[in-house]
Amino acid sequence: MPHSTAERRPQAADRAGLAVVGAGPAGLAAAVTAADHGLDVVLLDSAVTPGGQYYRSPADGLGAARPGAFHHGWSVFAELSARLAAHRDSGAIRHLADHHVWTVERAGDGDWILHAVTGSGGDHRIAVPARRLLLATGAHERQLPFPGWTLPGVVSAAGAQAMLKSGLVLPGRRIVVAGSGPLLQAVALSLTRAGAGVPALVEASGYGAYARNPLVLAVNPGKAAEAVRYGVALARAGVRVLSHRAVTDVHGEDRVEAVTVSQVDHRWRPLPGTGRRIACDALAVGHGLVPQLELAVAVGCGTRVCADGTHAVVLDEQLRTTVPGVWAAGETGGIGGVELALCEGELAALSVLREVRGGVRRGVARRAVALLRSGRSLRAFAALMGAVHRPGAGWSEWLADDTEVCRCEEATAGRIRAACEELGAGDTRTVKLLTRAGMGWCQGRTCGFAVRELADAHGTAHNTVRGTGEGPDGPDRRPLACPVKLSTLAEPTDPG
């Protein structure tokens, strides 16, 4: 019996030349570059407006006179947005906002079909066909638990910045910024410019470690200059930068009233007797970012372990994955920042163009070579940054047995340790089965790294079996890249 209109599969004539998943810096740069050179593009993004987490902007109803006031490089985003709007008007780009891609499948002819849900409740299914696929799915923040981190007033560092950029609100008036990584400097500076007091920026690593690789710094002079600018600006704002220290406890009844900051050694183990209280009403804490790989892993892309301890997609210099017809750019290939994401987005689009047309014009080829050189330098700096700020193994000594590690399932550090030491769990999957850690609504996005590290440490010590925490060959392959209601899956799929 023939399919109804609502159930029919997408036809070849409906298929875009390139589907880009993610409208952050990398995806946006890729989409407009591909359209600039005549490719038919469909751009899918879970957000209502383009820009991703980095270029978040206030809702129109807030009446912000200067939406880019808390952004670095807003003019670049404004230019990309203008190009996107022009291509939307011409029909070169279909921008499908508020579309959550939950899986991708191979069509019978080797092309791709992207399955997404949309609508306020995710109640509508849509299938979007494309001949080639470019993944720019970004990253989420890495969190390490510590006593008191569930207390109201504790927010993620990126979350504090998102509140400010999109909602024009602050998580508090006196905010300690803590964790590890260069994002903390940007967050602290944004908060002070918005009127908050930041008594301390607490960095578990040390910035002096960058000097151990002068060659990488030499080919990235802009990064060193940027670090100096941030340092001067923070000093002028009265922000104390405390290196080799970490927040190891949070104090308060109904919300944050103070934090304990302890000195840590090179393995991030707290040094006894070094704890000092700092009064505050909010804590913004984060320890870097983790690439979002659900879709990449679902289509079979190979992954690698990065210098910061996260997994990322394996890419060649043309940003092709190990799966033919699939490219990736930005944080999907490893955490590297907005400059690298913009560079790789454009380069990936030119790589697609070369494959589609069997070559490119001389001017385009020269641009690709320049992007390739820039990308190499920026990737080298990203690797250095990851190594400098990678969490030390001793961070788990911050945890008391009753400290919640998995907030969704209320699994404590004590339960996880007991699963390893008393019940014989030697890897993260077994820990999950015994404690439900990582099996809640966020599916381990918040606690996954911490659960893995605890399982590795205690599983190794007591069972001599080291678990990867992310499957024997890398991140787990999941059938759904985002939450989807069963009732929605039961509905017929509309063609895109």
Tab-separated table of N, CA and C in Angstrom, residues 13-162:
chain	number	residue	atom	x	y	z
A	13	ALA	N	14.906	14.181	-5.047
A	13	ALA	CA	14.815	15.569	-5.486
A	13	ALA	C	14.722	16.537	-4.318
A	14	ASP	N	14.310	16.026	-3.140
A	14	ASP	CA	14.169	16.880	-1.965
A	14	ASP	C	15.500	17.098	-1.248
A	15	ARG	N	16.530	16.386	-1.601
A	15	ARG	CA	17.729	16.324	-0.796
A	15	ARG	C	18.650	17.509	-1.021
A	16	ALA	N	19.105	18.071	0.098
A	16	ALA	CA	20.075	19.158	0.023
A	16	ALA	C	21.452	18.580	-0.298
A	17	GLY	N	22.304	19.429	-0.856
A	17	GLY	CA	23.664	18.981	-1.134
A	17	GLY	C	24.460	18.760	0.134
A	18	LEU	N	24.155	19.551	1.182
A	18	LEU	CA	24.891	19.456	2.442
A	18	LEU	C	23.956	19.769	3.598
A	19	ALA	N	23.950	18.904	4.602
A	19	ALA	CA	23.247	19.164	5.852
A	19	ALA	C	24.285	19.511	6.915
A	20	VAL	N	24.100	20.634	7.585
A	20	VAL	CA	24.974	21.066	8.679
A	20	VAL	C	24.167	20.982	9.963
A	21	VAL	N	24.672	20.237	10.929
A	21	VAL	CA	24.002	20.108	12.225
A	21	VAL	C	24.721	20.986	13.230
A	22	GLY	N	24.018	22.002	13.713
A	22	GLY	CA	24.597	22.937	14.674
A	22	GLY	C	24.830	24.291	14.053
A	23	ALA	N	24.253	25.339	14.648
A	23	ALA	CA	24.405	26.696	14.120
A	23	ALA	C	25.232	27.566	15.056
A	24	GLY	N	26.194	26.943	15.752
A	24	GLY	CA	27.162	27.705	16.514
A	24	GLY	C	28.210	28.277	15.582
A	25	PRO	N	29.331	28.770	16.097
A	25	PRO	CA	30.342	29.389	15.231
A	25	PRO	C	30.804	28.493	14.081
A	26	ALA	N	31.108	27.216	14.360
A	26	ALA	CA	31.600	26.328	13.307
A	26	ALA	C	30.521	26.037	12.275
A	27	GLY	N	29.331	25.670	12.735
A	27	GLY	CA	28.257	25.333	11.810
A	27	GLY	C	27.794	26.519	10.992
A	28	LEU	N	27.745	27.674	11.627
A	28	LEU	CA	27.324	28.880	10.918
A	28	LEU	C	28.327	29.254	9.837
A	29	ALA	N	29.619	29.199	10.182
A	29	ALA	CA	30.655	29.496	9.195
A	29	ALA	C	30.617	28.495	8.043
A	30	ALA	N	30.393	27.230	8.357
A	30	ALA	CA	30.341	26.204	7.315
A	30	ALA	C	29.151	26.421	6.396
A	31	ALA	N	27.989	26.685	6.962
A	31	ALA	CA	26.771	26.812	6.158
A	31	ALA	C	26.860	27.994	5.197
A	32	VAL	N	27.267	29.159	5.695
A	32	VAL	CA	27.290	30.328	4.813
A	32	VAL	C	28.402	30.218	3.781
A	33	THR	N	29.539	29.600	4.144
A	33	THR	CA	30.618	29.417	3.175
A	33	THR	C	30.184	28.483	2.058
A	34	ALA	N	29.543	27.381	2.416
A	34	ALA	CA	29.062	26.445	1.398
A	34	ALA	C	28.051	27.120	0.481
A	35	ALA	N	27.140	27.903	1.057
A	35	ALA	CA	26.138	28.593	0.244
A	35	ALA	C	26.769	29.677	-0.617
A	36	ASP	N	27.800	30.343	-0.096
A	36	ASP	CA	28.511	31.359	-0.889
A	36	ASP	C	29.018	30.772	-2.201
A	37	HIS	N	29.387	29.488	-2.178
A	37	HIS	CA	29.970	28.840	-3.354
A	37	HIS	C	28.956	27.982	-4.108
A	38	GLY	N	27.688	28.211	-3.842
A	38	GLY	CA	26.656	27.603	-4.675
A	38	GLY	C	26.106	26.271	-4.216
A	39	LEU	N	26.488	25.789	-3.038
A	39	LEU	CA	25.939	24.531	-2.552
A	39	LEU	C	24.567	24.768	-1.926
A	40	ASP	N	23.687	23.803	-2.092
A	40	ASP	CA	22.354	23.836	-1.483
A	40	ASP	C	22.487	23.286	-0.066
A	41	VAL	N	22.165	24.095	0.938
A	41	VAL	CA	22.454	23.758	2.330
A	41	VAL	C	21.182	23.738	3.158
A	42	VAL	N	21.096	22.755	4.064
A	42	VAL	CA	20.085	22.779	5.114
A	42	VAL	C	20.828	22.828	6.447
A	43	LEU	N	20.481	23.810	7.268
A	43	LEU	CA	21.138	24.038	8.552
A	43	LEU	C	20.147	23.740	9.663
A	44	LEU	N	20.442	22.698	10.464
A	44	LEU	CA	19.555	22.305	11.557
A	44	LEU	C	20.190	22.664	12.890
A	45	ASP	N	19.377	23.238	13.785
A	45	ASP	CA	19.905	23.630	15.085
A	45	ASP	C	18.806	23.526	16.127
A	46	SER	N	19.184	23.131	17.330
A	46	SER	CA	18.201	22.967	18.394
A	46	SER	C	17.743	24.298	18.971
A	47	ALA	N	18.517	25.352	18.781
A	47	ALA	CA	18.163	26.663	19.321
A	47	ALA	C	17.210	27.396	18.382
A	48	VAL	N	16.546	28.387	18.929
A	48	VAL	CA	15.608	29.182	18.132
A	48	VAL	C	16.358	30.189	17.271
A	49	THR	N	17.485	30.671	17.753
A	49	THR	CA	18.290	31.631	17.007
A	49	THR	C	19.696	31.083	16.811
A	50	PRO	N	20.390	31.494	15.739
A	50	PRO	CA	21.745	30.976	15.499
A	50	PRO	C	22.752	31.598	16.453
A	51	GLY	N	23.927	30.981	16.512
A	51	GLY	CA	25.011	31.513	17.328
A	51	GLY	C	25.568	30.535	18.334
A	52	GLY	N	24.776	29.495	18.688
A	52	GLY	CA	25.255	28.513	19.638
A	52	GLY	C	25.392	29.088	21.027
A	53	GLN	N	26.119	28.368	21.883
A	53	GLN	CA	26.318	28.818	23.254
A	53	GLN	C	27.221	30.055	23.313
A	54	TYR	N	28.159	30.145	22.401
A	54	TYR	CA	29.120	31.247	22.450
A	54	TYR	C	28.452	32.576	22.123
A	55	TYR	N	27.647	32.593	21.059
A	55	TYR	CA	27.016	33.842	20.630
A	55	TYR	C	25.568	33.937	21.107
A	56	ARG	N	25.321	33.526	22.322
A	56	ARG	CA	23.988	33.719	22.900
A	56	ARG	C	23.677	35.213	22.938
A	57	SER	N	22.403	35.552	22.718
A	57	SER	CA	22.008	36.953	22.773
A	57	SER	C	20.676	37.085	23.489
A	58	PRO	N	20.392	38.263	24.052
A	58	PRO	CA	19.149	38.445	24.799
A	58	PRO	C	17.916	38.284	23.905
A	59	ALA	N	16.841	37.789	24.489
A	59	ALA	CA	15.576	37.693	23.769
A	59	ALA	C	15.105	39.085	23.376
A	60	ASP	N	14.382	39.171	22.263
A	60	ASP	CA	13.932	40.466	21.768
A	60	ASP	C	13.102	41.209	22.809
A	61	GLY	N	12.324	40.473	23.601
A	61	GLY	CA	11.448	41.091	24.582
A	61	GLY	C	12.178	41.822	25.687
A	62	LEU	N	13.476	41.545	25.857
A	62	LEU	CA	14.240	42.218	26.910
A	62	LEU	C	14.674	43.622	26.506
A	63	GLY	N	14.587	43.902	25.209
A	63	GLY	CA	14.901	45.251	24.736
A	63	GLY	C	16.345	45.659	24.918
A	64	ALA	N	17.274	44.738	24.762
A	64	ALA	CA	18.695	45.064	24.933
A	64	ALA	C	19.154	46.027	23.842
A	65	ALA	N	19.715	47.158	24.252
A	65	ALA	CA	20.179	48.149	23.285
A	65	ALA	C	21.462	47.698	22.601
A	66	ARG	N	22.317	46.970	23.332
A	66	ARG	CA	23.591	46.485	22.777
A	66	ARG	C	23.718	44.989	23.066
A	67	PRO	N	23.121	44.122	22.226
A	67	PRO	CA	23.138	42.679	22.503
A	67	PRO	C	24.532	42.076	22.533
A	68	GLY	N	25.511	42.740	21.937
A	68	GLY	CA	26.861	42.203	21.916
A	68	GLY	C	27.758	42.756	22.999
A	69	ALA	N	27.173	43.418	24.004
A	69	ALA	CA	27.987	44.098	25.019
A	69	ALA	C	28.867	43.132	25.805
A	70	PHE	N	28.395	41.914	26.033
A	70	PHE	CA	29.153	40.952	26.835
A	70	PHE	C	29.846	39.904	25.964
A	71	HIS	N	30.021	40.223	24.683
A	71	HIS	CA	30.618	39.271	23.748
A	71	HIS	C	31.971	39.765	23.266
A	72	HIS	N	32.815	38.802	22.935
A	72	HIS	CA	34.088	39.072	22.284
A	72	HIS	C	33.938	38.683	20.821
A	73	GLY	N	34.240	39.599	19.905
A	73	GLY	CA	34.134	39.293	18.487
A	73	GLY	C	32.708	39.285	17.969
A	74	TRP	N	31.848	40.139	18.523
A	74	TRP	CA	30.448	40.169	18.090
A	74	TRP	C	30.316	40.573	16.622
A	75	SER	N	31.222	41.404	16.125
A	75	SER	CA	31.132	41.844	14.729
A	75	SER	C	31.252	40.672	13.767
A	76	VAL	N	32.047	39.661	14.144
A	76	VAL	CA	32.168	38.466	13.298
A	76	VAL	C	30.826	37.750	13.211
A	77	PHE	N	30.161	37.600	14.342
A	77	PHE	CA	28.855	36.960	14.356
A	77	PHE	C	27.826	37.778	13.577
A	78	ALA	N	27.875	39.096	13.717
A	78	ALA	CA	26.927	39.947	12.990
A	78	ALA	C	27.085	39.769	11.480
A	79	GLU	N	28.343	39.659	11.033
A	79	GLU	CA	28.588	39.469	9.600
A	79	GLU	C	28.108	38.102	9.126
A	80	LEU	N	28.349	37.063	9.911
A	80	LEU	CA	27.866	35.734	9.552
A	80	LEU	C	26.338	35.692	9.542
A	81	SER	N	25.720	36.356	10.502
A	81	SER	CA	24.263	36.380	10.572
A	81	SER	C	23.665	37.069	9.352
A	82	ALA	N	24.308	38.146	8.906
A	82	ALA	CA	23.822	38.857	7.722
A	82	ALA	C	23.920	37.965	6.484
A	83	ARG	N	25.003	37.232	6.365
A	83	ARG	CA	25.141	36.309	5.225
A	83	ARG	C	24.110	35.196	5.298
A	84	LEU	N	23.866	34.684	6.512
A	84	LEU	CA	22.840	33.650	6.674
A	84	LEU	C	21.480	34.174	6.251
A	85	ALA	N	21.137	35.382	6.679
A	85	ALA	CA	19.838	35.958	6.326
A	85	ALA	C	19.704	36.114	4.814
A	86	ALA	N	20.772	36.553	4.166
A	86	ALA	CA	20.728	36.722	2.711
A	86	ALA	C	20.529	35.379	2.012
A	87	HIS	N	21.212	34.349	2.483
A	87	HIS	CA	21.063	33.026	1.861
A	87	HIS	C	19.698	32.413	2.159
A	88	ARG	N	19.146	32.699	3.317
A	88	ARG	CA	17.778	32.235	3.606
A	88	ARG	C	16.795	32.873	2.643
A	89	ASP	N	16.964	34.171	2.422
A	89	ASP	CA	16.048	34.890	1.537
A	89	ASP	C	16.133	34.379	0.102
A	90	SER	N	17.341	33.997	-0.312
A	90	SER	CA	17.523	33.508	-1.688
A	90	SER	C	17.141	32.047	-1.846
A	91	GLY	N	16.986	31.337	-0.720
A	91	GLY	CA	16.665	29.920	-0.774
A	91	GLY	C	17.881	29.015	-0.810
A	92	ALA	N	19.089	29.593	-0.729
A	92	ALA	CA	20.304	28.769	-0.763
A	92	ALA	C	20.478	27.981	0.532
A	93	ILE	N	19.962	28.518	1.647
A	93	ILE	CA	20.029	27.833	2.936
A	93	ILE	C	18.626	27.714	3.510
A	94	ARG	N	18.260	26.499	3.887
A	94	ARG	CA	17.056	26.297	4.701
A	94	ARG	C	17.526	26.201	6.149
A	95	HIS	N	17.146	27.157	6.956
A	95	HIS	CA	17.549	27.166	8.361
A	95	HIS	C	16.397	26.607	9.179
A	96	LEU	N	16.577	25.395	9.687
A	96	LEU	CA	15.556	24.730	10.484
A	96	LEU	C	15.907	24.912	11.952
A	97	ALA	N	15.427	26.018	12.546
A	97	ALA	CA	15.671	26.296	13.952
A	97	ALA	C	14.729	25.465	14.811
A	98	ASP	N	15.112	25.285	16.077
A	98	ASP	CA	14.309	24.505	17.026
A	98	ASP	C	14.078	23.082	16.507
A	99	HIS	N	15.078	22.540	15.851
A	99	HIS	CA	15.042	21.163	15.353
A	99	HIS	C	16.129	20.360	16.063
A	100	HIS	N	15.716	19.385	16.863
A	100	HIS	CA	16.642	18.564	17.633
A	100	HIS	C	16.891	17.262	16.867
A	101	VAL	N	18.075	17.108	16.306
A	101	VAL	CA	18.401	15.895	15.544
A	101	VAL	C	18.704	14.776	16.527
A	102	TRP	N	17.884	13.722	16.475
A	102	TRP	CA	18.067	12.632	17.442
A	102	TRP	C	18.747	11.410	16.855
A	103	THR	N	18.792	11.303	15.535
A	103	THR	CA	19.584	10.237	14.908
A	103	THR	C	19.771	10.554	13.435
A	104	VAL	N	20.745	9.884	12.823
A	104	VAL	CA	21.029	10.012	11.397
A	104	VAL	C	21.178	8.605	10.842
A	105	GLU	N	20.596	8.368	9.669
A	105	GLU	CA	20.697	7.038	9.060
A	105	GLU	C	21.125	7.143	7.607
A	106	ARG	N	21.745	6.082	7.119
A	106	ARG	CA	22.109	5.989	5.716
A	106	ARG	C	20.876	5.650	4.894
A	107	ALA	N	20.678	6.373	3.821
A	107	ALA	CA	19.627	6.013	2.876
A	107	ALA	C	20.142	4.891	1.982
A	108	GLY	N	19.241	4.270	1.243
A	108	GLY	CA	19.626	3.139	0.413
A	108	GLY	C	20.625	3.492	-0.661
A	109	ASP	N	20.632	4.765	-1.091
A	109	ASP	CA	21.556	5.177	-2.141
A	109	ASP	C	22.845	5.776	-1.592
A	110	GLY	N	23.054	5.656	-0.293
A	110	GLY	CA	24.281	6.140	0.307
A	110	GLY	C	24.219	7.546	0.853
A	111	ASP	N	23.099	8.244	0.619
A	111	ASP	CA	22.931	9.577	1.185
A	111	ASP	C	22.484	9.451	2.640
A	112	TRP	N	22.136	10.585	3.262
A	112	TRP	CA	21.809	10.614	4.676
A	112	TRP	C	20.384	11.106	4.899
A	113	ILE	N	19.761	10.573	5.937
A	113	ILE	CA	18.469	11.082	6.385
A	113	ILE	C	18.611	11.458	7.855
A	114	LEU	N	18.362	12.728	8.149
A	114	LEU	CA	18.474	13.235	9.512
A	114	LEU	C	17.076	13.274	10.127
A	115	HIS	N	16.921	12.621	11.263
A	115	HIS	CA	15.635	12.579	11.953
A	115	HIS	C	15.665	13.579	13.104
A	116	ALA	N	14.683	14.457	13.137
A	116	ALA	CA	14.639	15.499	14.148
A	116	ALA	C	13.240	15.609	14.735
A	117	VAL	N	13.186	16.174	15.929
A	117	VAL	CA	11.915	16.528	16.552
A	117	VAL	C	11.890	18.034	16.723
A	118	THR	N	10.704	18.606	16.641
A	118	THR	CA	10.566	20.045	16.756
A	118	THR	C	9.249	20.369	17.435
A	119	GLY	N	8.998	21.637	17.650
A	119	GLY	CA	7.790	22.052	18.351
A	119	GLY	C	8.075	22.275	19.821
A	120	SER	N	7.170	22.982	20.495
A	120	SER	CA	7.389	23.358	21.892
A	120	SER	C	7.585	22.154	22.798
A	121	GLY	N	6.903	21.058	22.496
A	121	GLY	CA	7.044	19.866	23.321
A	121	GLY	C	7.794	18.745	22.643
A	122	GLY	N	8.432	19.043	21.498
A	122	GLY	CA	9.119	18.005	20.743
A	122	GLY	C	8.162	16.959	20.212
A	123	ASP	N	6.947	17.380	19.839
A	123	ASP	CA	5.895	16.441	19.452
A	123	ASP	C	5.840	16.158	17.955
A	124	HIS	N	6.632	16.863	17.180
A	124	HIS	CA	6.560	16.716	15.730
A	124	HIS	C	7.843	16.108	15.203
A	125	ARG	N	7.727	15.079	14.396
A	125	ARG	CA	8.889	14.422	13.796
A	125	ARG	C	9.058	14.870	12.365
A	126	ILE	N	10.326	14.981	11.959
A	126	ILE	CA	10.620	15.372	10.588
A	126	ILE	C	11.867	14.629	10.120
A	127	ALA	N	11.896	14.252	8.864
A	127	ALA	CA	13.053	13.596	8.263
A	127	ALA	C	13.627	14.517	7.194
A	128	VAL	N	14.911	14.811	7.298
A	128	VAL	CA	15.575	15.748	6.398
A	128	VAL	C	16.651	15.003	5.615
A	129	PRO	N	16.512	14.907	4.293
A	129	PRO	CA	17.509	14.184	3.490
A	129	PRO	C	18.626	15.103	3.023
A	130	ALA	N	19.830	14.543	2.866
A	130	ALA	CA	20.975	15.310	2.377
A	130	ALA	C	21.996	14.351	1.784
A	131	ARG	N	22.774	14.864	0.845
A	131	ARG	CA	23.789	14.029	0.206
A	131	ARG	C	25.064	13.930	1.045
A	132	ARG	N	25.355	14.987	1.798
A	132	ARG	CA	26.555	15.001	2.633
A	132	ARG	C	26.205	15.598	3.984
A	133	LEU	N	27.037	15.274	4.985
A	133	LEU	CA	26.730	15.641	6.362
A	133	LEU	C	27.938	16.318	7.005
A	134	LEU	N	27.693	17.430	7.670
A	134	LEU	CA	28.740	18.134	8.398
A	134	LEU	C	28.264	18.340	9.833
A	135	LEU	N	28.999	17.787	10.774
A	135	LEU	CA	28.617	17.836	12.183
A	135	LEU	C	29.382	18.944	12.898
A	136	ALA	N	28.627	19.865	13.481
A	136	ALA	CA	29.208	20.949	14.275
A	136	ALA	C	28.377	21.063	15.544
A	137	THR	N	28.370	19.988	16.306
A	137	THR	CA	27.444	19.837	17.425
A	137	THR	C	27.933	20.454	18.728
A	138	GLY	N	29.134	21.043	18.730
A	138	GLY	CA	29.576	21.797	19.893
A	138	GLY	C	29.956	20.939	21.077
A	139	ALA	N	29.749	21.485	22.272
A	139	ALA	CA	30.221	20.843	23.488
A	139	ALA	C	29.321	21.217	24.654
A	140	HIS	N	29.478	20.489	25.750
A	140	HIS	CA	28.835	20.870	27.001
A	140	HIS	C	29.909	20.976	28.077
A	141	GLU	N	29.555	21.588	29.191
A	141	GLU	CA	30.550	21.876	30.218
A	141	GLU	C	30.876	20.652	31.070
A	142	ARG	N	32.122	20.547	31.455
A	142	ARG	CA	32.562	19.456	32.325
A	142	ARG	C	32.500	19.919	33.778
A	143	GLN	N	31.857	19.116	34.603
A	143	GLN	CA	31.707	19.439	36.020
A	143	GLN	C	32.397	18.378	36.879
A	144	LEU	N	33.063	18.832	37.930
A	144	LEU	CA	33.617	17.948	38.943
A	144	LEU	C	32.884	18.231	40.257
A	145	PRO	N	32.309	17.210	40.886
A	145	PRO	CA	31.553	17.444	42.124
A	145	PRO	C	32.468	17.734	43.305
A	146	PHE	N	31.903	18.362	44.318
A	146	PHE	CA	32.609	18.638	45.572
A	146	PHE	C	31.537	18.902	46.623
A	147	PRO	N	31.860	18.802	47.890
A	147	PRO	CA	30.859	19.009	48.930
A	147	PRO	C	30.181	20.383	48.799
A	148	GLY	N	28.853	20.363	48.716
A	148	GLY	CA	28.092	21.602	48.625
A	148	GLY	C	27.760	22.066	47.228
A	149	TRP	N	28.155	21.315	46.201
A	149	TRP	CA	27.941	21.801	44.837
A	149	TRP	C	26.475	21.769	44.406
A	150	THR	N	25.608	21.130	45.186
A	150	THR	CA	24.176	21.116	44.863
A	150	THR	C	23.422	22.242	45.569
A	151	LEU	N	24.098	23.061	46.330
A	151	LEU	CA	23.445	24.135	47.068
A	151	LEU	C	23.002	25.238	46.102
A	152	PRO	N	21.796	25.805	46.293
A	152	PRO	CA	21.370	26.934	45.450
A	152	PRO	C	22.387	28.063	45.478
A	153	GLY	N	22.679	28.602	44.320
A	153	GLY	CA	23.713	29.628	44.201
A	153	GLY	C	24.964	29.117	43.541
A	154	VAL	N	25.096	27.779	43.444
A	154	VAL	CA	26.199	27.191	42.685
A	154	VAL	C	25.720	26.959	41.261
A	155	VAL	N	26.383	27.570	40.299
A	155	VAL	CA	26.033	27.421	38.882
A	155	VAL	C	27.297	27.059	38.116
A	156	SER	N	27.117	26.548	36.927
A	156	SER	CA	28.290	26.283	36.095
A	156	SER	C	28.834	27.609	35.573
A	157	ALA	N	30.119	27.628	35.243
A	157	ALA	CA	30.730	28.854	34.736
A	157	ALA	C	30.074	29.284	33.429
A	158	ALA	N	29.892	28.330	32.519
A	158	ALA	CA	29.232	28.660	31.257
A	158	ALA	C	27.775	29.039	31.496
A	159	GLY	N	27.149	28.424	32.504
A	159	GLY	CA	25.774	28.767	32.828
A	159	GLY	C	25.643	30.200	33.309
A	160	ALA	N	26.603	30.655	34.119
A	160	ALA	CA	26.583	32.044	34.576
A	160	ALA	C	26.705	32.998	33.402
A	161	GLN	N	27.571	32.655	32.455
A	161	GLN	CA	27.732	33.498	31.283
A	161	GLN	C	26.477	33.477	30.415
A	162	ALA	N	25.835	32.307	30.313
A	162	ALA	CA	24.609	32.212	29.528
A	162	ALA	C	23.483	33.031	30.154
